[in-house]
Structure formats: structure tokens, C-alpha cells
CSV table of C-alpha atoms and ligand atoms in Angstrom, one decimal:
chain,number,residue,atom,x,y,z
A,664,MET,CA,145.4,247.0,47.8
A,665,LYS,CA,149.1,247.3,48.7
A,666,LYS,CA,148.2,246.9,52.4
A,667,LEU,CA,146.1,243.8,51.7
A,668,LEU,CA,149.0,242.2,49.7
A,669,LEU,CA,151.4,243.0,52.5
A,670,GLN,CA,149.0,241.4,55.1
A,671,PHE,CA,148.8,238.4,52.9
A,672,LEU,CA,152.6,238.1,52.7
A,673,VAL,CA,153.0,238.5,56.4
A,674,LEU,CA,150.4,235.7,57.0
A,675,ALA,CA,152.2,233.5,54.5
A,676,VAL,CA,155.5,234.0,56.3
A,677,ILE,CA,153.9,233.3,59.7
A,678,LEU,CA,152.3,230.1,58.5
A,679,THR,CA,155.6,228.9,56.9
A,680,GLN,CA,157.5,229.6,60.1
A,681,ALA,CA,154.8,227.8,62.2
A,682,ALA,CA,155.1,224.7,59.9
A,683,PHE,CA,158.9,225.0,60.2
A,684,ALA,CA,158.8,225.2,64.0
A,685,ASN,CA,156.5,222.2,64.1
A,686,GLY,CA,158.5,220.4,61.4
A,687,GLN,CA,155.3,218.5,60.7
A,688,THR,CA,154.8,219.3,57.1
A,689,ASP,CA,153.0,216.7,55.2
A,690,GLU,CA,153.8,216.6,51.5
A,691,SER,CA,152.0,213.3,51.0
A,692,GLY,CA,148.7,214.7,52.3
A,693,SER,CA,148.3,211.8,54.7
A,694,GLY,CA,149.3,213.8,57.8
A,695,SER,CA,151.7,211.2,59.0
A,696,THR,CA,155.1,212.1,57.6
A,697,LYS,CA,157.5,213.5,60.2
A,698,VAL,CA,159.9,215.8,58.4
A,699,ILE,CA,163.3,216.3,60.0
A,700,LYS,CA,165.9,218.7,58.8
A,701,ILE,CA,169.6,217.9,59.1
A,702,SER,CA,171.7,221.0,59.2
A,703,THR,CA,175.5,220.8,58.7
A,704,LYS,CA,178.4,223.0,57.7
A,705,PHE,CA,180.0,220.4,55.4
A,706,VAL,CA,179.7,221.1,51.7
A,707,ASP,CA,178.2,218.5,49.4
A,708,ASP,CA,181.6,217.2,48.2
A,709,GLU,CA,182.9,216.5,51.7
A,710,GLN,CA,182.8,213.0,53.0
A,711,THR,CA,180.6,213.8,56.0
A,712,ALA,CA,178.0,215.2,53.7
A,713,ILE,CA,178.3,212.2,51.3
A,714,SER,CA,177.8,209.8,54.2
A,715,LEU,CA,174.9,211.9,55.5
A,716,LYS,CA,173.2,211.6,52.1
A,717,LYS,CA,173.4,207.8,52.6
A,718,VAL,CA,171.8,208.1,56.0
A,719,VAL,CA,168.9,210.2,54.5
A,720,LYS,CA,168.3,207.6,51.8
A,721,GLU,CA,168.3,204.8,54.3
A,722,VAL,CA,165.9,206.4,56.8
A,723,ASN,CA,163.5,207.6,54.1
A,724,GLU,CA,163.4,204.2,52.5
A,725,LYS,CA,163.3,202.1,55.7
A,726,SER,CA,160.6,204.2,57.4
A,727,GLY,CA,158.2,203.7,54.5
A,728,GLY,CA,157.2,207.3,54.5
A,729,SER,CA,156.8,207.9,58.3
A,730,LEU,CA,160.1,209.8,58.4
A,731,GLU,CA,161.5,212.2,55.9
A,732,LEU,CA,165.0,213.4,56.5
A,733,GLN,CA,166.1,216.4,54.5
A,734,LEU,CA,169.8,217.3,54.3
A,735,PHE,CA,170.9,221.0,54.3
A,736,ALA,CA,174.6,221.2,53.7
A,737,SER,CA,177.1,224.1,53.5
A,738,GLY,CA,175.5,225.9,56.4
A,739,VAL,CA,172.5,227.2,54.5
A,740,LEU,CA,170.4,226.6,57.7
A,741,PRO,CA,171.7,227.6,61.1
A,742,ILE,CA,174.9,225.7,62.2
A,743,GLY,CA,177.2,225.9,65.2
A,744,LYS,CA,175.7,227.7,68.2
A,745,ASP,CA,172.6,228.8,66.3
A,746,GLY,CA,172.0,225.2,65.1
A,747,MET,CA,172.3,223.9,68.6
A,748,GLU,CA,169.8,226.5,69.8
A,749,GLN,CA,167.3,225.0,67.4
A,750,ILE,CA,167.7,221.7,69.1
A,751,VAL,CA,167.3,223.1,72.6
A,752,ALA,CA,164.2,225.0,71.4
A,753,GLY,CA,162.7,221.6,70.3
A,754,SER,CA,162.7,222.0,66.5
A,755,ASP,CA,162.4,218.9,64.3
A,756,TRP,CA,166.1,219.2,63.6
A,757,ILE,CA,169.3,217.3,63.6
A,758,LEU,CA,172.6,219.1,63.8
A,759,VAL,CA,175.9,217.6,62.6
A,760,ASP,CA,178.6,219.9,63.9
A,761,GLY,CA,181.6,220.2,66.2
A,762,VAL,CA,181.5,218.4,69.6
A,763,ASN,CA,182.6,221.8,71.0
A,764,PHE,CA,179.1,223.1,70.5
A,765,LEU,CA,177.9,220.6,73.1
A,766,GLY,CA,180.5,222.2,75.3
A,767,ASP,CA,178.4,225.3,75.4
A,768,TYR,CA,175.9,223.4,77.5
A,769,VAL,CA,178.1,220.8,79.3
A,770,PRO,CA,181.6,222.4,79.4
A,771,ASP,CA,183.3,219.0,80.0
A,772,TYR,CA,182.8,218.1,76.3
A,773,ASN,CA,185.6,220.6,75.6
A,774,ALA,CA,187.9,218.8,78.0
A,775,ILE,CA,187.5,215.5,76.1
A,776,THR,CA,188.3,217.2,72.8
A,777,GLY,CA,191.2,219.4,74.1
A,778,PRO,CA,194.4,220.1,72.2
A,779,PHE,CA,197.0,217.3,71.6
A,780,LEU,CA,195.0,214.7,73.6
A,781,TYR,CA,194.8,211.9,71.0
A,782,SER,CA,197.3,210.4,68.5
A,783,SER,CA,194.7,208.3,66.7
A,784,PHE,CA,191.0,208.2,66.0
A,785,ASP,CA,190.8,204.9,67.9
A,786,GLU,CA,192.0,206.6,71.1
A,787,TYR,CA,189.2,209.1,70.8
A,788,PHE,CA,186.6,206.4,70.1
A,789,GLY,CA,187.8,204.7,73.2
A,790,MET,CA,187.2,207.9,75.2
A,791,THR,CA,183.6,208.3,73.9
A,792,GLN,CA,182.8,204.8,75.1
A,793,THR,CA,183.9,205.6,78.7
A,794,ASP,CA,181.4,206.1,81.6
A,795,LEU,CA,182.9,209.6,81.9
A,796,VAL,CA,181.5,210.6,78.5
A,797,LYS,CA,178.3,208.5,78.9
A,798,GLU,CA,177.6,210.6,82.0
A,799,MET,CA,178.0,213.8,80.0
A,800,ASN,CA,175.5,212.5,77.4
A,801,GLN,CA,173.0,211.8,80.2
A,802,LYS,CA,173.6,215.2,81.7
A,803,ILE,CA,173.1,217.2,78.5
A,804,GLU,CA,170.0,215.2,77.7
A,805,ALA,CA,168.4,215.8,81.1
A,806,GLU,CA,169.5,219.4,81.5
A,807,SER,CA,169.4,220.9,78.0
A,808,GLY,CA,167.1,218.6,76.0
A,809,ILE,CA,170.0,217.6,73.6
A,810,LYS,CA,170.1,213.9,72.8
A,811,VAL,CA,173.5,212.9,71.5
A,812,LEU,CA,173.2,210.3,68.8
A,813,SER,CA,176.9,210.1,68.1
A,814,LEU,CA,180.2,211.8,69.0
A,815,ASP,CA,182.2,209.9,66.5
A,816,TRP,CA,181.9,211.4,63.0
A,817,VAL,CA,185.6,212.2,62.5
A,818,PHE,CA,187.1,214.2,59.6
A,819,GLY,CA,190.8,214.2,60.5
A,820,PHE,CA,193.3,216.0,62.7
A,821,ARG,CA,193.4,219.7,62.3
A,822,SER,CA,196.5,221.6,61.1
A,823,MET,CA,197.4,225.0,59.7
A,824,MET,CA,196.4,226.2,56.2
A,825,THR,CA,198.2,229.4,55.5
A,826,ASN,CA,200.5,231.0,52.8
A,827,LYS,CA,203.4,231.0,55.2
A,828,PRO,CA,205.1,227.8,56.3
A,829,ILE,CA,204.8,227.3,60.1
A,830,LYS,CA,207.4,225.4,62.1
A,831,THR,CA,207.2,226.9,65.6
A,832,PRO,CA,204.7,228.9,67.7
A,833,GLY,CA,206.8,232.0,66.9
A,834,ASP,CA,205.9,231.6,63.2
A,835,MET,CA,202.2,232.0,64.1
A,836,GLU,CA,202.8,235.5,65.4
A,837,GLY,CA,200.6,238.1,63.7
A,838,LEU,CA,198.7,235.6,61.7
A,839,ASN,CA,194.9,235.9,61.8
A,840,ILE,CA,193.6,232.4,61.8
A,841,ARG,CA,189.9,231.6,61.5
A,842,VAL,CA,188.5,229.2,64.2
A,843,PRO,CA,185.0,227.9,64.9
A,844,THR,CA,183.0,230.0,67.3
A,845,SER,CA,184.3,228.2,70.4
A,846,GLN,CA,186.4,229.1,73.5
A,847,LEU,CA,188.3,225.9,73.1
A,848,TYR,CA,189.5,226.8,69.7
A,849,THR,CA,190.1,230.5,70.5
A,850,PHE,CA,192.2,229.6,73.6
A,851,THR,CA,194.1,226.9,71.7
A,852,LEU,CA,195.0,229.1,68.7
A,853,GLU,CA,196.0,231.9,71.1
A,854,ALA,CA,198.2,229.6,73.1
A,855,MET,CA,199.8,228.3,69.8
A,856,GLY,CA,200.9,231.9,69.0
A,857,GLY,CA,198.2,233.1,66.5
A,858,ASN,CA,195.4,235.6,66.5
A,859,PRO,CA,192.2,233.5,66.5
A,860,VAL,CA,189.3,235.0,64.5
A,861,ALA,CA,186.0,233.2,65.1
A,862,MET,CA,183.6,232.8,62.1
A,863,PRO,CA,181.5,230.1,60.5
A,864,TYR,CA,183.5,228.0,58.1
A,865,PRO,CA,181.4,228.8,55.0
A,866,ASP,CA,182.6,232.4,55.3
A,867,THR,CA,186.3,231.6,55.2
A,868,TYR,CA,186.9,231.3,51.5
A,869,ALA,CA,185.9,234.9,50.9
A,870,ALA,CA,187.5,236.1,54.1
A,871,ILE,CA,190.9,234.8,53.0
A,872,GLN,CA,190.5,236.4,49.6
A,873,GLN,CA,189.5,239.7,51.2
A,874,GLY,CA,192.5,239.6,53.5
A,875,VAL,CA,190.3,239.5,56.7
A,876,ILE,CA,192.1,236.3,57.7
A,877,ASP,CA,195.5,234.8,56.8
A,878,GLY,CA,194.3,231.3,56.9
A,879,VAL,CA,192.3,228.6,58.7
A,880,GLU,CA,193.0,225.5,60.7
A,881,GLY,CA,191.4,222.3,59.7
A,882,SER,CA,191.9,218.8,58.4
A,883,ILE,CA,193.1,217.5,55.0
A,884,MET,CA,189.4,216.5,54.3
A,885,THR,CA,188.4,220.1,54.8
A,886,TYR,CA,191.4,221.5,52.9
A,887,TYR,CA,190.6,219.4,49.8
A,888,GLY,CA,186.8,219.2,50.2
A,889,THR,CA,186.3,223.0,50.4
A,890,GLN,CA,189.0,223.8,47.8
A,891,GLN,CA,190.8,226.0,50.3
A,892,TYR,CA,194.0,225.1,48.5
A,893,GLU,CA,193.0,227.6,45.8
A,894,ASN,CA,193.7,230.3,48.5
A,895,VAL,CA,196.5,229.0,50.7
A,896,LYS,CA,199.3,226.7,49.8
A,897,GLU,CA,201.1,225.8,53.0
A,898,TYR,CA,199.9,223.0,55.2
A,899,SER,CA,201.8,222.8,58.5
A,900,LEU,CA,201.2,219.6,60.4
A,901,THR,CA,200.4,220.9,63.9
A,902,ASN,CA,197.7,218.2,64.4
A,903,HIS,CA,196.5,220.3,67.3
A,904,LEU,CA,192.8,219.2,67.6
A,905,LEU,CA,190.7,216.4,66.3
A,906,GLY,CA,188.1,217.3,63.7
A,907,VAL,CA,185.0,215.5,64.9
A,908,SER,CA,181.3,216.1,64.7
A,909,ALA,CA,178.5,215.2,67.0
A,910,VAL,CA,175.1,214.2,65.8
A,911,SER,CA,172.5,215.8,68.0
A,912,ILE,CA,168.7,215.8,68.1
A,913,SER,CA,166.1,217.4,70.3
A,914,THR,CA,164.7,215.3,73.1
A,915,LYS,CA,161.3,216.9,72.3
A,916,LEU,CA,161.5,215.5,68.8
A,917,TRP,CA,162.9,212.2,70.1
A,918,ASP,CA,159.9,211.8,72.4
A,919,LYS,CA,157.6,212.2,69.4
A,920,LEU,CA,159.1,209.3,67.5
A,921,THR,CA,158.0,205.7,67.7
A,922,GLU,CA,160.4,203.0,68.9
A,923,GLU,CA,160.7,201.7,65.4
A,924,GLU,CA,161.5,205.2,64.0
A,925,ARG,CA,164.2,205.6,66.7
A,926,THR,CA,165.8,202.3,65.8
A,927,ILE,CA,165.8,203.2,62.1
A,928,LEU,CA,167.4,206.6,62.9
A,929,VAL,CA,170.1,205.2,65.2
A,930,ASP,CA,171.0,202.3,62.9
A,931,ALA,CA,171.2,204.6,59.9
A,932,PHE,CA,173.4,207.1,61.7
A,933,GLU,CA,175.6,204.2,62.8
A,934,MET,CA,175.9,203.0,59.2
A,935,GLY,CA,176.8,206.6,58.2
A,936,ARG,CA,179.4,206.9,60.9
A,937,GLU,CA,181.1,203.7,59.7
A,938,ASP,CA,180.9,204.8,56.1
A,939,ASN,CA,182.3,208.2,57.0
A,940,LEU,CA,185.2,206.6,58.9
A,941,LYS,CA,186.1,204.1,56.3
A,942,GLU,CA,186.0,206.6,53.4
A,943,THR,CA,187.9,209.3,55.5
A,944,LEU,CA,190.7,206.9,56.2
A,945,LYS,CA,190.9,206.0,52.6
A,946,ALA,CA,190.7,209.6,51.3
A,947,GLU,CA,193.2,211.2,53.7
A,948,GLY,CA,196.2,209.6,51.9
A,949,GLU,CA,194.8,210.2,48.4
A,950,PHE,CA,194.1,213.9,49.2
A,951,VAL,CA,197.7,214.5,50.2
A,952,ASP,CA,198.7,213.5,46.7
A,953,LEU,CA,195.9,215.6,45.1
A,954,LEU,CA,196.8,218.6,47.2
A,955,LYS,CA,200.5,218.3,46.3
A,956,ALA,CA,199.4,218.2,42.6
A,957,GLU,CA,197.6,221.5,43.3
A,958,GLY,CA,200.9,223.0,44.5
A,959,VAL,CA,200.4,222.5,48.3
A,960,ASN,CA,203.6,222.1,50.5
A,961,PHE,CA,203.4,219.9,53.6
A,962,ASN,CA,205.5,221.2,56.5
A,963,GLU,CA,206.6,219.3,59.6
A,964,VAL,CA,206.5,221.4,62.8
A,965,ASP,CA,208.3,221.4,66.1
A,966,SER,CA,205.6,219.3,67.8
A,967,ASP,CA,207.2,219.5,71.3
A,968,ALA,CA,207.1,223.3,71.1
A,969,PHE,CA,203.4,223.4,70.2
A,970,LEU,CA,202.5,220.8,72.8
A,971,LYS,CA,204.2,222.9,75.5
A,972,ALA,CA,202.6,226.1,74.2
A,973,ALA,CA,199.1,224.6,74.3
A,974,ALA,CA,199.4,223.1,77.8
A,975,PRO,CA,197.9,226.2,79.6
A,976,VAL,CA,194.7,225.8,77.7
A,977,TYR,CA,193.7,223.1,80.2
A,978,THR,CA,193.9,225.6,83.0
A,979,ARG,CA,191.6,228.2,81.3
A,980,PHE,CA,188.2,226.6,81.9
A,981,PRO,CA,187.0,227.3,85.5
A,982,GLN,CA,183.6,225.8,84.3
A,983,TRP,CA,185.0,222.3,83.9
A,984,THR,CA,184.4,219.7,86.6
A,985,PRO,CA,187.3,219.9,89.0
A,986,GLY,CA,189.8,217.1,88.3
A,987,ILE,CA,188.4,216.3,84.9
A,988,TYR,CA,191.7,216.6,83.1
A,989,ASN,CA,193.4,214.1,85.3
A,990,ARG,CA,190.4,211.7,84.9
A,991,ILE,CA,190.7,212.0,81.1
A,992,LEU,CA,194.4,211.3,81.3
A,993,ALA,CA,193.8,208.2,83.4
A,994,GLU,CA,191.1,207.0,81.0
A,995,LEU,CA,193.5,207.6,78.1
A,996,LYS,CA,196.2,205.6,79.7
A,997,THR,CA,193.8,202.6,80.1
A,998,ILE,CA,192.6,203.1,76.5
A,999,LYS,CA,196.2,203.1,75.1
A,1000,ALA,CA,197.2,200.1,77.2
A,1001,ALA,CA,194.3,198.1,75.7
A,1002,GLN,CA,195.0,199.0,72.1
B,1533,G3P,O1,183.1,222.5,55.6
B,1533,G3P,C1,183.7,222.8,56.8
B,1533,G3P,C2,184.3,221.7,57.5
B,1533,G3P,O2,185.1,220.9,56.8
B,1533,G3P,C3,185.1,222.2,58.7
B,1533,G3P,O3,184.4,223.1,59.5
B,1533,G3P,O4,183.9,224.6,61.4
B,1533,G3P,O5,185.0,222.4,61.9
B,1533,G3P,O6,186.3,224.2,60.7
B,1533,G3P,P1,184.9,223.6,60.9
């Protein structure tokens, strides 16, 4: 009897996994609803997740039942490298996570999001419109089956959240700082003087409390949205990297969609991107005041010293296209001149 029950359970798991892999569950019974899971690290209260909820609503309404997006926030489904692997495997899946995870397939994505490149969101948006970046999007689509729907879901420049005020790279010595699982982040934090510890963001709250890490680096949106101010009270304004998410979908899934469904998806994610940007710009200032009310201190840093310390990061990627850094600087010059 026990054996029979076990066999039944195994079969149930296999059938569930098969449905998950196909992503073609049909809750309406009509057989025509394409269910797509959106996986993201952002928690429900963070602006990116709030804007994604609007995307879900829009797509589900506009498609009249042919598409059903389901949002899974807080990293409850695979995120980061694991999330991207789902896309490459062809799952019915959209990942909203760091541009650096595209860099695992086309390393040049890390070059366009390197340390201290941009001084405004607009400069970065200018970069994502260049032929240089459009070529990367074509390459990753053709070679890895990843279709990039957007590179522009920003959530602020990233700085240091610790319990020790940081002014210079010397102040970072001995500090274990969590970074996303990415060479770009590891090399950057190392160059800035800290000990990078890679782990998924959802694990960081407990990791600080357990003393595994001394802090994290991230934006004001992250700081307030994930309530990390309860653990660490010093925010040191290194602004070393731009917090920005890519929206990626599998080409295998894309090929299964009708023209109309593709348009609905693209338009909804564009609406979401605009909403995320507008609300982020508004919230950044408000969150500074709210964080101060929670006892957070904001510290200016020696920006020149950090800029100098991080410069060697650009020489640590033999896998980048030769000359890419100079091409990026030239594009940036044109972008700045036009703004
Ligand atoms: O909720 C996490 C998000 O705000 C930042 O994640 O991995 O880019 O540091 P990450």
C-alpha cells in the first residue's frame, strides 16, 4: 500500500514538472491559455515589483485570456543564474534580474554596466539605444536563445549599506560585503577594498543578522524596500554601479506567441518600465527622508579615490571584445554631448 502511495506521489510530481516545463497549463479548460511565469528577486513592496504587477494586469486583461502572466517575487522561483538557465532551457518564463546575468552569455553586457560609467540614468538609457548594445541583444538571441525585452528597469545607483561609515577604500578593509553572483560585482567590490561575498539578495537579511556578512551594496530603493535599515544604519554614497534589471524571455517561448500577443507583451513591459522609472525618481528623494527617520546616516565618500581604485576592473575581463571599453567611452562622449 505504502509503495503504491509512493508511486502515485512520484507520478504526481512528474506530471506537475512536465506541466511546469511546458508552461501550458490550462486553468480555463479551453486549452488555449499560455501561462508565463515572471520570476524576480524584488520583494512585493519594491517599486520594480509594483510596476511588474501593473504589467501582469495589463497583459492578462488585454490578451483576453490567451496569455496569463503570473508574478513570483522575492526569489521564490529561480533568479539570477538559475533564472537565466530556465530561459535558455526554453521554459515559459520571464526573468527580471540584473543585466550582469546576461553577461554570463555575452560578456560585453558587463562592460556596459561597469563601475563608475554613468552619472545619470539618462546616460545609461542613451547607451542601451546604441548599435553597440543592439548588436549584443542580437548576439544573445541568436547564440543563447535569450530575447532581451528591456535593459532599462532602473532602481538607482548602488552604494554601501554597513554599520561602519565608509569614506575611502581603506575603510572597506576587512568588511564582508554581499554582492550578486557575478564576476563584475566581485571584481568591483574587491577593487574598492572590500571582501565580496556572493549570495542571492533574499538571503542577505538573515546573513547580516548572523554575522556572515557586514553589509550589502545596493540602491536606496533596495535599502528602504527590503527594510535593510533595520540591520545596518550607515549609507555611504559610493554610487559605484547602476542598479538596473533586464527583462528576458526565451526565444522558444517567443516563437510560440502570436504577433498580437508579442505586441501586448512588449507594450505592457514598456508601460511598466516608464512607470518604474517615474515612481523610482519620485521615491528616491522621499526614501532618504524616511531612512533618516529610521536612524540612517548618509555619508559622502572620497569619490576620486574609489574611481581610481575601481579602474583596474576594466582590465580583468579577457572575455570582453577587444577595444570594447574605448568604444563605450566614445559612445558615452556622444551621449553626454547630446544631453
Ligand atoms: O530585492 C533585492 C533588490 O532590491 C536588489 O537585488 O541582487 O540587485 O542586489 P540585487
